[in-house]
Amino acid sequence: MAGVSIASASRVLNGHGASVETERRVREAAASVGYVPNAVARSLQAQRTDMLALAVEDIGNPVYVAMMRAIEEVAAGAGYRLQVHATGADVAGEVELLDGLARRYVDGLVISPIRITDAHLAALARVPTPVVVVGSLPDDMPTTKPIDNVRADSHTGVGLAIDHLVAGGRRRIGFVNGPLDTVPGAARQAGYLDALDAAGLPFDPELVEPADFHYAAGRAATRRLLDRAEPDAILCANDLIAVGALHALLAAGKRVGEEVALVGMDDTDLAEMSFPQLSSVSLGSAERGRLAAELLLARLAEPGRPAQRVTVAPTLVVRASSDTAAKQENP
Amino acid sequence: MAGVSIASASRVLNGHGASVETERRVREAAASVGYVPNAVARSLQAQRTDMLALAVEDIGNPVYVAMMRAIEEVAAGAGYRLQVHATGADVAGEVELLDGLARRYVDGLVISPIRITDAHLAALARVPTPVVVVGSLPDDMPTTKPIDNVRADSHTGVGLAIDHLVAGGRRRIGFVNGPLDTVPGAARQAGYLDALDAAGLPFDPELVEPADFHYAAGRAATRRLLDRAEPDAILCANDLIAVGALHALLAAGKRVGEEVALVGMDDTDLAEMSFPQLSSVSLGSAERGRLAAELLLARLAEPGRPAQRVTVAPTLVVRASSDTAAKQENP
DNA sequence: ATGAAAGCGCTAACAC
DNA sequence: GTGTTAGCGCTTTCAT
C-alpha cells in the first residue's frame, strides 16, 4: 500500500476512473510489489467463478474429445476456464455432480450422460446453476428449470447410412450397435429398423449384434456376426466399433468397400485415419459442443431466457470403406 | 438459521464435534432449507481451491488425452478437480498462464510445453504455486523454486526401435520426425543418429524427412520419402505420423511388416487400432501423467520438499507392422 | 475523485 | 460444547 486508500487501488486496477496521479501511484506500487489480484476473493464478491464444467463419460473417447475441444475453445474465447469431469457413466456420480453445483464452484455445466435416468431428471430440476444437456432429454421435461438441450439426430443419421448402402446395391446390412439401454443405442436401433422398413428390406435378427461402444467389443461382435451370416455391408453405432469391425473384416480376408461396405458413426478423426478410410455419419460432435457452450454462455448472460432445444442435423461422409469407386484410388 | 450460532452450524457440518441435540437441529435445518456450503467462500478462507490445472498444446492429441485421463483420475481420487487449458503451443499464452497462477485460482499446475523457452524458465522462477513440468527442463535450472519434472526418454526409445528393426534385418531405416525445434523433435533426432551409429549403419539424409506431429504431415512426408528412396523400415516420431505413414505405404502398395517395417512412438490407442497393428515405442504418457499428478499432490502436502526429477523408461511394443511372424495371424 | 465501511460465505481463535 | 468475533481479499455503495 503506497499512499492511497484500498478502494482507490481497486478502482484503478479495474479501470474505474481515478485521477492521473492516483493511477500512477497505484500502478507503480502494484508493479513494485508484484501485486496480482486474488481470483477466489474476487469470485466470492462477484458471485461468479468464470469457470464452466464439462462432464462426459470418458474424456478419452474421440467423440468427447472433439466436443471438449470445441467447448474449451468457446469458453476460453469468452474468458471462462473449463473444468472436466470423467463420470465413467456412473449415475450416482453424475447426480452427485449435479447436486454439487449448489456449492457454486462453477458458473455452469455441460453434461452429456449416456443414460438419462429419473434420478438425473430429479437432480436437474433442483440445480441452482445453468446446465445444458447434450443428449436427448424427454419431451415431457418439467419446465420448472429451463434446461437447454443439444441433441444429435442418430435416427436420421442411421437412415442416411442405410439409404447410402442400399443405393450402392447392398441388401444384407449388418448392424453392430452399442448397449440398447443407452440413449444413443436405443435411438440407433430404432433408426436401423425404420430405415430397413423404409427401404423395403426385411429385418433379419441374425444381422444384428450388440456390443458396447468400444473397439474391442466392436471387433468381437463383428467376428460373431461374420461367423453366422454373410452381410454385404455393416453399419456400426460409432467409429470405435467400426474400427473394430474393420479389423475383423480385414482379418477375415474381406475386401472392405467391395465385398463388404462399412460405415461408422460420429465421423471422428479415426474415420479418416483408418485404411481404407471409413465412411461415417457425422453427428456433429464438435458442433454440438460449440452449441452447448454457446447456449450456456447465453443463459449466463440472460438467465431468464426460455429453454432452448437445438438438434444438429447429421451428414454422411462417404469414404472408401463404402464406395467402390473411391476404393481404387484410396484413400 | 434455526436455533444455534453460525459457528456451531459450521462445526456440525464439518464434523468438528457438537452435542447430539445441536447436531440434530443443525442437520434438520440444513436439510429443510437445502443448505449447501459455498465452495468459493470456503476456498477464500482455506487458501486453497482443491483444483489442479493441466496445460497441453492440444487436448485432442492422443498422447495428451492419455496423460489427461491419468491426471484426472489421480486428481479426482485425491478430491481435486481438474481444469484443462489448450495452449496451442503458444509461448506467450503459456507464460501468461504461468503468471496467472499468482491469481491463485488453482492449487497447482501440470504443464507440458512442446518448446521450452527462456521466457518459460523466467516465468517458472516466479510462480507462487507448485508446478510440475512434463518434458525436459534444462539441467542448469535455477534452483530458486523447486520445479518438479517428469520426462520421457525419447533418445533411448528411438534406440529401442532402431535396435529392434536392425535385429529384424532392416538396414535402410527411414525416419519421419516432428519439428527439430521442439523438445521431443530434437531428442528423437539425436536418438536416431546415435542409434544408427551404434548399430554401425550409415546415416543417409535421403532417408530422413521432417514433418510436424500430425497425421496429414506424416502421410505427405512419407510419400516424399518413398518417391526418392527405398527404405526397408520407417520409424516415426509419434503414432499420428505413423498412421499417416501407414496410409502412404499401403496406398503405394507396400506390404507393411514385410517389405517395409513400420514403428511409431507413444503407443497410443491408435497403434492398436491400426491395421496392421502398429509397433510403437511407449514413452509412458499415462504413466507420466500419473507421476506428474502425484508429484504435484506430494508437493502440495509438503511444499518444502526437494525438487524431483523422474524419467519414465521407454518400452517397445512389437506388433504386426514390424514383425513378419505376427503378420500371418494379424492382428 | 477519494476514503470509510459494509459485506460476499465461510472457518478458526478465543472466550465463556 | 457453544457463541462472539475477526478475517480470508476483494468490490461497491455511500459519504465527503
PDB file of C-alpha atoms in Angstrom, chain B residues 29-270:
ATOM      1  CA  ALA B  29     -32.432 -27.005   9.489  1.00  0.00           C
ATOM      2  CA  ALA B  30     -29.834 -27.526   6.776  1.00  0.00           C
ATOM      3  CA  ALA B  31     -31.884 -30.253   5.161  1.00  0.00           C
ATOM      4  CA  SER B  32     -35.091 -28.289   5.309  1.00  0.00           C
ATOM      5  CA  VAL B  33     -33.550 -25.241   3.676  1.00  0.00           C
ATOM      6  CA  GLY B  34     -31.459 -27.326   1.324  1.00  0.00           C
ATOM      7  CA  TYR B  35     -28.326 -25.688   2.571  1.00  0.00           C
ATOM      8  CA  VAL B  36     -25.122 -26.391   0.694  1.00  0.00           C
ATOM      9  CA  PRO B  37     -21.841 -24.745   1.671  1.00  0.00           C
ATOM     10  CA  ASN B  38     -20.318 -22.327  -0.786  1.00  0.00           C
ATOM     11  CA  ALA B  39     -17.080 -23.640  -2.217  1.00  0.00           C
ATOM     12  CA  VAL B  40     -15.713 -20.248  -3.154  1.00  0.00           C
ATOM     13  CA  ALA B  41     -16.116 -18.809   0.320  1.00  0.00           C
ATOM     14  CA  ARG B  42     -14.568 -21.888   1.762  1.00  0.00           C
ATOM     15  CA  SER B  43     -11.653 -21.586  -0.642  1.00  0.00           C
ATOM     16  CA  LEU B  44     -11.082 -17.983   0.295  1.00  0.00           C
ATOM     17  CA  GLN B  45     -10.852 -18.863   3.942  1.00  0.00           C
ATOM     18  CA  ALA B  46      -8.890 -22.073   3.444  1.00  0.00           C
ATOM     19  CA  GLN B  47      -6.484 -20.540   0.936  1.00  0.00           C
ATOM     20  CA  ARG B  48      -6.891 -23.497  -1.344  1.00  0.00           C
ATOM     21  CA  THR B  49      -9.192 -24.274  -4.233  1.00  0.00           C
ATOM     22  CA  ASP B  50      -8.917 -28.042  -4.418  1.00  0.00           C
ATOM     23  CA  MET B  51      -8.363 -27.612  -8.077  1.00  0.00           C
ATOM     24  CA  LEU B  52      -5.455 -28.526 -10.325  1.00  0.00           C
ATOM     25  CA  ALA B  53      -4.795 -27.339 -13.842  1.00  0.00           C
ATOM     26  CA  LEU B  54      -3.345 -29.081 -16.854  1.00  0.00           C
ATOM     27  CA  ALA B  55      -1.934 -27.219 -19.824  1.00  0.00           C
ATOM     28  CA  VAL B  56      -1.074 -29.011 -23.027  1.00  0.00           C
ATOM     29  CA  GLU B  57      -0.759 -27.977 -26.614  1.00  0.00           C
ATOM     30  CA  ASP B  58      -3.837 -29.761 -27.898  1.00  0.00           C
ATOM     31  CA  ILE B  59      -6.317 -31.637 -25.781  1.00  0.00           C
ATOM     32  CA  GLY B  60      -7.231 -33.707 -28.838  1.00  0.00           C
ATOM     33  CA  ASN B  61      -3.828 -35.290 -29.360  1.00  0.00           C
ATOM     34  CA  PRO B  62      -3.971 -38.918 -28.179  1.00  0.00           C
ATOM     35  CA  VAL B  63      -0.772 -38.537 -26.171  1.00  0.00           C
ATOM     36  CA  TYR B  64      -2.210 -35.712 -24.153  1.00  0.00           C
ATOM     37  CA  VAL B  65      -5.549 -37.422 -23.911  1.00  0.00           C
ATOM     38  CA  ALA B  66      -3.855 -40.368 -22.217  1.00  0.00           C
ATOM     39  CA  MET B  67      -1.972 -38.001 -19.952  1.00  0.00           C
ATOM     40  CA  MET B  68      -5.072 -36.021 -19.098  1.00  0.00           C
ATOM     41  CA  ARG B  69      -7.029 -39.143 -18.316  1.00  0.00           C
ATOM     42  CA  ALA B  70      -4.375 -40.315 -15.878  1.00  0.00           C
ATOM     43  CA  ILE B  71      -4.106 -36.929 -14.239  1.00  0.00           C
ATOM     44  CA  GLU B  72      -7.852 -36.555 -13.935  1.00  0.00           C
ATOM     45  CA  GLU B  73      -8.007 -39.912 -12.255  1.00  0.00           C
ATOM     46  CA  VAL B  74      -5.339 -39.158  -9.692  1.00  0.00           C
ATOM     47  CA  ALA B  75      -6.733 -35.691  -9.061  1.00  0.00           C
ATOM     48  CA  ALA B  76     -10.314 -36.884  -8.628  1.00  0.00           C
ATOM     49  CA  GLY B  77      -9.122 -39.651  -6.349  1.00  0.00           C
ATOM     50  CA  ALA B  78      -7.488 -37.097  -4.086  1.00  0.00           C
ATOM     51  CA  GLY B  79     -10.514 -34.826  -4.076  1.00  0.00           C
ATOM     52  CA  TYR B  80      -9.183 -32.334  -6.601  1.00  0.00           C
ATOM     53  CA  ARG B  81     -10.921 -31.139  -9.697  1.00  0.00           C
ATOM     54  CA  LEU B  82      -9.090 -30.672 -12.977  1.00  0.00           C
ATOM     55  CA  GLN B  83      -9.033 -27.652 -15.187  1.00  0.00           C
ATOM     56  CA  VAL B  84      -7.729 -28.026 -18.728  1.00  0.00           C
ATOM     57  CA  HIS B  85      -6.082 -25.468 -20.939  1.00  0.00           C
ATOM     58  CA  ALA B  86      -5.268 -25.856 -24.592  1.00  0.00           C
ATOM     59  CA  THR B  87      -2.244 -23.693 -25.265  1.00  0.00           C
ATOM     60  CA  GLY B  88      -1.845 -24.295 -28.975  1.00  0.00           C
ATOM     61  CA  ALA B  89       1.901 -24.276 -28.255  1.00  0.00           C
ATOM     62  CA  ASP B  90       1.738 -20.505 -27.975  1.00  0.00           C
ATOM     63  CA  VAL B  91       4.659 -19.341 -25.863  1.00  0.00           C
ATOM     64  CA  ALA B  92       3.095 -16.051 -24.857  1.00  0.00           C
ATOM     65  CA  GLY B  93      -0.050 -17.847 -23.826  1.00  0.00           C
ATOM     66  CA  GLU B  94       1.851 -20.377 -21.769  1.00  0.00           C
ATOM     67  CA  VAL B  95       3.808 -17.680 -19.976  1.00  0.00           C
ATOM     68  CA  GLU B  96       0.598 -15.797 -19.332  1.00  0.00           C
ATOM     69  CA  LEU B  97      -0.883 -18.928 -17.854  1.00  0.00           C
ATOM     70  CA  LEU B  98       2.130 -19.412 -15.625  1.00  0.00           C
ATOM     71  CA  ASP B  99       1.972 -15.825 -14.440  1.00  0.00           C
ATOM     72  CA  GLY B 100      -1.756 -16.167 -13.972  1.00  0.00           C
ATOM     73  CA  LEU B 101      -1.143 -18.727 -11.270  1.00  0.00           C
ATOM     74  CA  ALA B 102      -0.490 -15.791  -8.981  1.00  0.00           C
ATOM     75  CA  ARG B 103      -4.232 -15.202  -9.047  1.00  0.00           C
ATOM     76  CA  ARG B 104      -4.485 -18.362  -7.022  1.00  0.00           C
ATOM     77  CA  TYR B 105      -7.390 -19.867  -8.812  1.00  0.00           C
ATOM     78  CA  VAL B 106      -5.792 -23.307  -8.751  1.00  0.00           C
ATOM     79  CA  ASP B 107      -3.565 -25.020  -6.242  1.00  0.00           C
ATOM     80  CA  GLY B 108      -1.124 -26.389  -8.761  1.00  0.00           C
ATOM     81  CA  LEU B 109      -0.370 -26.891 -12.437  1.00  0.00           C
ATOM     82  CA  VAL B 110       0.928 -29.609 -14.704  1.00  0.00           C
ATOM     83  CA  ILE B 111       2.254 -28.141 -17.922  1.00  0.00           C
ATOM     84  CA  SER B 112       3.718 -29.928 -20.898  1.00  0.00           C
ATOM     85  CA  PRO B 113       5.208 -27.351 -23.240  1.00  0.00           C
ATOM     86  CA  ILE B 114       6.337 -28.632 -26.584  1.00  0.00           C
ATOM     87  CA  ARG B 115       9.019 -25.967 -26.643  1.00  0.00           C
ATOM     88  CA  ILE B 116      10.695 -24.622 -23.532  1.00  0.00           C
ATOM     89  CA  THR B 117      11.995 -21.098 -23.935  1.00  0.00           C
ATOM     90  CA  ASP B 118      13.837 -18.696 -21.662  1.00  0.00           C
ATOM     91  CA  ALA B 119      10.542 -16.947 -21.155  1.00  0.00           C
ATOM     92  CA  HIS B 120       9.180 -20.201 -19.741  1.00  0.00           C
ATOM     93  CA  LEU B 121      12.093 -20.544 -17.383  1.00  0.00           C
ATOM     94  CA  ALA B 122      11.773 -16.970 -16.231  1.00  0.00           C
ATOM     95  CA  ALA B 123       8.065 -17.425 -15.576  1.00  0.00           C
ATOM     96  CA  LEU B 124       8.703 -20.687 -13.751  1.00  0.00           C
ATOM     97  CA  ALA B 125      11.166 -18.922 -11.498  1.00  0.00           C
ATOM     98  CA  ARG B 126       8.458 -16.595 -10.237  1.00  0.00           C
ATOM     99  CA  VAL B 127       5.395 -18.823  -9.918  1.00  0.00           C
ATOM    100  CA  PRO B 128       3.962 -18.773  -6.408  1.00  0.00           C
ATOM    101  CA  THR B 129       2.202 -22.099  -6.912  1.00  0.00           C
ATOM    102  CA  PRO B 130       3.548 -25.619  -7.361  1.00  0.00           C
ATOM    103  CA  VAL B 131       4.135 -26.525 -10.987  1.00  0.00           C
ATOM    104  CA  VAL B 132       5.307 -29.744 -12.482  1.00  0.00           C
ATOM    105  CA  VAL B 133       6.696 -29.718 -15.958  1.00  0.00           C
ATOM    106  CA  VAL B 134       6.255 -32.721 -18.196  1.00  0.00           C
ATOM    107  CA  GLY B 135       9.103 -32.575 -20.681  1.00  0.00           C
ATOM    108  CA  SER B 136      12.779 -31.980 -20.270  1.00  0.00           C
ATOM    109  CA  LEU B 137      13.821 -28.981 -18.250  1.00  0.00           C
ATOM    110  CA  PRO B 138      17.411 -27.822 -18.744  1.00  0.00           C
ATOM    111  CA  ASP B 139      19.871 -29.339 -16.308  1.00  0.00           C
ATOM    112  CA  ASP B 140      21.065 -25.959 -15.134  1.00  0.00           C
ATOM    113  CA  MET B 141      17.681 -24.799 -13.901  1.00  0.00           C
ATOM    114  CA  PRO B 142      17.999 -22.111 -11.264  1.00  0.00           C
ATOM    115  CA  THR B 143      17.041 -23.786  -8.028  1.00  0.00           C
ATOM    116  CA  THR B 144      15.211 -20.819  -6.570  1.00  0.00           C
ATOM    117  CA  LYS B 145      11.920 -22.627  -6.971  1.00  0.00           C
ATOM    118  CA  PRO B 146      11.661 -26.380  -6.712  1.00  0.00           C
ATOM    119  CA  ILE B 147      10.041 -27.305 -10.009  1.00  0.00           C
ATOM    120  CA  ASP B 148       9.288 -30.995 -10.287  1.00  0.00           C
ATOM    121  CA  ASN B 149       9.960 -32.537 -13.633  1.00  0.00           C
ATOM    122  CA  VAL B 150       8.744 -35.669 -15.371  1.00  0.00           C
ATOM    123  CA  ARG B 151      10.477 -36.657 -18.526  1.00  0.00           C
ATOM    124  CA  ALA B 152      10.235 -39.226 -21.230  1.00  0.00           C
ATOM    125  CA  ASP B 153      13.383 -40.748 -22.611  1.00  0.00           C
ATOM    126  CA  SER B 154      12.855 -40.445 -26.343  1.00  0.00           C
ATOM    127  CA  HIS B 155      16.523 -40.874 -27.041  1.00  0.00           C
ATOM    128  CA  THR B 156      16.590 -44.345 -25.566  1.00  0.00           C
ATOM    129  CA  GLY B 157      13.163 -45.025 -27.001  1.00  0.00           C
ATOM    130  CA  VAL B 158      14.348 -44.373 -30.519  1.00  0.00           C
ATOM    131  CA  GLY B 159      17.275 -46.670 -29.838  1.00  0.00           C
ATOM    132  CA  LEU B 160      14.926 -49.448 -28.808  1.00  0.00           C
ATOM    133  CA  ALA B 161      13.076 -49.124 -32.081  1.00  0.00           C
ATOM    134  CA  ILE B 162      16.186 -48.999 -34.229  1.00  0.00           C
ATOM    135  CA  ASP B 163      17.732 -51.986 -32.472  1.00  0.00           C
ATOM    136  CA  HIS B 164      14.561 -53.947 -32.988  1.00  0.00           C
ATOM    137  CA  LEU B 165      14.471 -53.078 -36.673  1.00  0.00           C
ATOM    138  CA  VAL B 166      18.120 -53.900 -37.129  1.00  0.00           C
ATOM    139  CA  ALA B 167      17.605 -57.212 -35.354  1.00  0.00           C
ATOM    140  CA  GLY B 168      14.852 -57.909 -37.852  1.00  0.00           C
ATOM    141  CA  GLY B 169      17.331 -57.458 -40.648  1.00  0.00           C
ATOM    142  CA  ARG B 170      16.398 -53.914 -41.645  1.00  0.00           C
ATOM    143  CA  ARG B 171      19.203 -51.744 -42.947  1.00  0.00           C
ATOM    144  CA  ARG B 172      17.682 -48.773 -44.676  1.00  0.00           C
ATOM    145  CA  ILE B 173      15.679 -47.246 -41.858  1.00  0.00           C
ATOM    146  CA  GLY B 174      13.783 -44.097 -42.712  1.00  0.00           C
ATOM    147  CA  PHE B 175      12.825 -41.548 -40.102  1.00  0.00           C
ATOM    148  CA  VAL B 176       9.884 -39.201 -40.191  1.00  0.00           C
ATOM    149  CA  ASN B 177      10.367 -36.749 -37.384  1.00  0.00           C
ATOM    150  CA  GLY B 178       8.484 -33.778 -35.979  1.00  0.00           C
ATOM    151  CA  PRO B 179       9.894 -30.246 -35.952  1.00  0.00           C
ATOM    152  CA  LEU B 180      13.512 -30.131 -34.840  1.00  0.00           C
ATOM    153  CA  ASP B 181      12.974 -27.030 -32.762  1.00  0.00           C
ATOM    154  CA  THR B 182      10.706 -28.858 -30.337  1.00  0.00           C
ATOM    155  CA  VAL B 183      11.951 -30.699 -27.294  1.00  0.00           C
ATOM    156  CA  PRO B 184      10.765 -34.138 -28.474  1.00  0.00           C
ATOM    157  CA  GLY B 185      11.772 -33.489 -32.084  1.00  0.00           C
ATOM    158  CA  ALA B 186      15.330 -32.654 -31.144  1.00  0.00           C
ATOM    159  CA  ALA B 187      15.681 -35.591 -28.754  1.00  0.00           C
ATOM    160  CA  ARG B 188      14.376 -38.062 -31.290  1.00  0.00           C
ATOM    161  CA  GLN B 189      16.656 -36.777 -33.994  1.00  0.00           C
ATOM    162  CA  ALA B 190      19.676 -37.207 -31.747  1.00  0.00           C
ATOM    163  CA  GLY B 191      18.457 -40.661 -30.767  1.00  0.00           C
ATOM    164  CA  TYR B 192      18.143 -41.668 -34.399  1.00  0.00           C
ATOM    165  CA  LEU B 193      21.656 -40.580 -35.280  1.00  0.00           C
ATOM    166  CA  ASP B 194      23.187 -42.198 -32.225  1.00  0.00           C
ATOM    167  CA  ALA B 195      21.317 -45.439 -32.700  1.00  0.00           C
ATOM    168  CA  LEU B 196      22.345 -45.738 -36.332  1.00  0.00           C
ATOM    169  CA  ASP B 197      25.874 -45.120 -35.267  1.00  0.00           C
ATOM    170  CA  ALA B 198      25.730 -47.726 -32.523  1.00  0.00           C
ATOM    171  CA  ALA B 199      24.332 -50.221 -34.995  1.00  0.00           C
ATOM    172  CA  GLY B 200      27.080 -49.449 -37.442  1.00  0.00           C
ATOM    173  CA  LEU B 201      24.636 -48.193 -40.035  1.00  0.00           C
ATOM    174  CA  PRO B 202      25.492 -45.211 -42.222  1.00  0.00           C
ATOM    175  CA  PHE B 203      23.432 -42.062 -41.974  1.00  0.00           C
ATOM    176  CA  ASP B 204      21.657 -41.286 -45.219  1.00  0.00           C
ATOM    177  CA  PRO B 205      19.943 -37.889 -45.256  1.00  0.00           C
ATOM    178  CA  GLU B 206      17.721 -39.151 -48.053  1.00  0.00           C
ATOM    179  CA  LEU B 207      16.008 -41.365 -45.516  1.00  0.00           C
ATOM    180  CA  VAL B 208      15.042 -38.582 -43.176  1.00  0.00           C
ATOM    181  CA  GLU B 209      12.016 -36.448 -43.756  1.00  0.00           C
ATOM    182  CA  PRO B 210      10.682 -33.739 -41.463  1.00  0.00           C
ATOM    183  CA  ALA B 211       7.005 -33.343 -40.736  1.00  0.00           C
ATOM    184  CA  ASP B 212       5.010 -31.982 -37.891  1.00  0.00           C
ATOM    185  CA  PHE B 213       3.469 -34.244 -35.321  1.00  0.00           C
ATOM    186  CA  HIS B 214       0.236 -34.896 -37.183  1.00  0.00           C
ATOM    187  CA  TYR B 215      -1.401 -37.376 -39.468  1.00  0.00           C
ATOM    188  CA  ALA B 216      -1.524 -35.402 -42.687  1.00  0.00           C
ATOM    189  CA  ALA B 217       2.052 -34.223 -42.407  1.00  0.00           C
ATOM    190  CA  GLY B 218       3.201 -37.751 -41.680  1.00  0.00           C
ATOM    191  CA  ARG B 219       1.476 -39.075 -44.724  1.00  0.00           C
ATOM    192  CA  ALA B 220       2.808 -36.377 -47.014  1.00  0.00           C
ATOM    193  CA  ALA B 221       6.320 -36.716 -45.667  1.00  0.00           C
ATOM    194  CA  THR B 222       6.279 -40.464 -46.157  1.00  0.00           C
ATOM    195  CA  ARG B 223       5.082 -40.046 -49.692  1.00  0.00           C
ATOM    196  CA  ARG B 224       8.037 -37.764 -50.392  1.00  0.00           C
ATOM    197  CA  LEU B 225      10.350 -40.253 -48.760  1.00  0.00           C
ATOM    198  CA  LEU B 226       9.080 -43.110 -50.881  1.00  0.00           C
ATOM    199  CA  ASP B 227       9.449 -41.045 -54.025  1.00  0.00           C
ATOM    200  CA  ARG B 228      13.156 -40.709 -53.660  1.00  0.00           C
ATOM    201  CA  ALA B 229      14.329 -43.641 -51.559  1.00  0.00           C
ATOM    202  CA  GLU B 230      13.591 -47.246 -50.828  1.00  0.00           C
ATOM    203  CA  PRO B 231      13.542 -47.709 -47.082  1.00  0.00           C
ATOM    204  CA  ASP B 232      13.028 -51.203 -45.719  1.00  0.00           C
ATOM    205  CA  ALA B 233      11.745 -49.707 -42.480  1.00  0.00           C
ATOM    206  CA  ILE B 234      10.364 -46.415 -41.271  1.00  0.00           C
ATOM    207  CA  LEU B 235      10.433 -45.023 -37.782  1.00  0.00           C
ATOM    208  CA  CYS B 236       8.001 -42.253 -36.996  1.00  0.00           C
ATOM    209  CA  ALA B 237       8.334 -39.701 -34.210  1.00  0.00           C
ATOM    210  CA  ASN B 238       4.815 -40.370 -32.984  1.00  0.00           C
ATOM    211  CA  ASP B 239       1.791 -42.519 -33.728  1.00  0.00           C
ATOM    212  CA  LEU B 240      -0.095 -39.818 -35.572  1.00  0.00           C
ATOM    213  CA  ILE B 241       2.751 -39.554 -38.044  1.00  0.00           C
ATOM    214  CA  ALA B 242       2.982 -43.342 -38.147  1.00  0.00           C
ATOM    215  CA  VAL B 243      -0.650 -43.710 -39.098  1.00  0.00           C
ATOM    216  CA  GLY B 244      -0.070 -41.212 -41.882  1.00  0.00           C
ATOM    217  CA  ALA B 245       2.966 -43.209 -42.960  1.00  0.00           C
ATOM    218  CA  LEU B 246       0.944 -46.395 -42.872  1.00  0.00           C
ATOM    219  CA  HIS B 247      -1.520 -44.898 -45.301  1.00  0.00           C
ATOM    220  CA  ALA B 248       1.177 -43.711 -47.630  1.00  0.00           C
ATOM    221  CA  LEU B 249       2.761 -47.153 -47.585  1.00  0.00           C
ATOM    222  CA  LEU B 250      -0.475 -49.030 -48.150  1.00  0.00           C
ATOM    223  CA  ALA B 251      -1.510 -46.636 -50.877  1.00  0.00           C
ATOM    224  CA  ALA B 252       1.851 -47.286 -52.530  1.00  0.00           C
ATOM    225  CA  GLY B 253       1.072 -50.979 -52.415  1.00  0.00           C
ATOM    226  CA  LYS B 254       3.753 -51.858 -49.892  1.00  0.00           C
ATOM    227  CA  ARG B 255       3.252 -54.860 -47.673  1.00  0.00           C
ATOM    228  CA  VAL B 256       3.718 -53.322 -44.255  1.00  0.00           C
ATOM    229  CA  GLY B 257       5.537 -55.573 -41.833  1.00  0.00           C
ATOM    230  CA  GLU B 258       7.174 -57.455 -44.663  1.00  0.00           C
ATOM    231  CA  GLU B 259       8.513 -55.235 -47.397  1.00  0.00           C
ATOM    232  CA  VAL B 260       8.625 -52.279 -45.075  1.00  0.00           C
ATOM    233  CA  ALA B 261       8.550 -52.386 -41.312  1.00  0.00           C
ATOM    234  CA  LEU B 262       6.877 -49.503 -39.531  1.00  0.00           C
ATOM    235  CA  VAL B 263       7.283 -48.314 -35.970  1.00  0.00           C
ATOM    236  CA  GLY B 264       5.558 -45.421 -34.252  1.00  0.00           C
ATOM    237  CA  MET B 265       6.109 -43.727 -30.933  1.00  0.00           C
ATOM    238  CA  ASP B 266       3.900 -43.045 -27.891  1.00  0.00           C
ATOM    239  CA  ASP B 267       1.993 -46.297 -28.122  1.00  0.00           C
ATOM    240  CA  THR B 268      -1.378 -44.584 -28.144  1.00  0.00           C
ATOM    241  CA  ASP B 269      -4.695 -46.286 -28.766  1.00  0.00           C
ATOM    242  CA  LEU B 270      -4.121 -45.601 -32.437  1.00  0.00           C
TER     243      LEU B 270
END
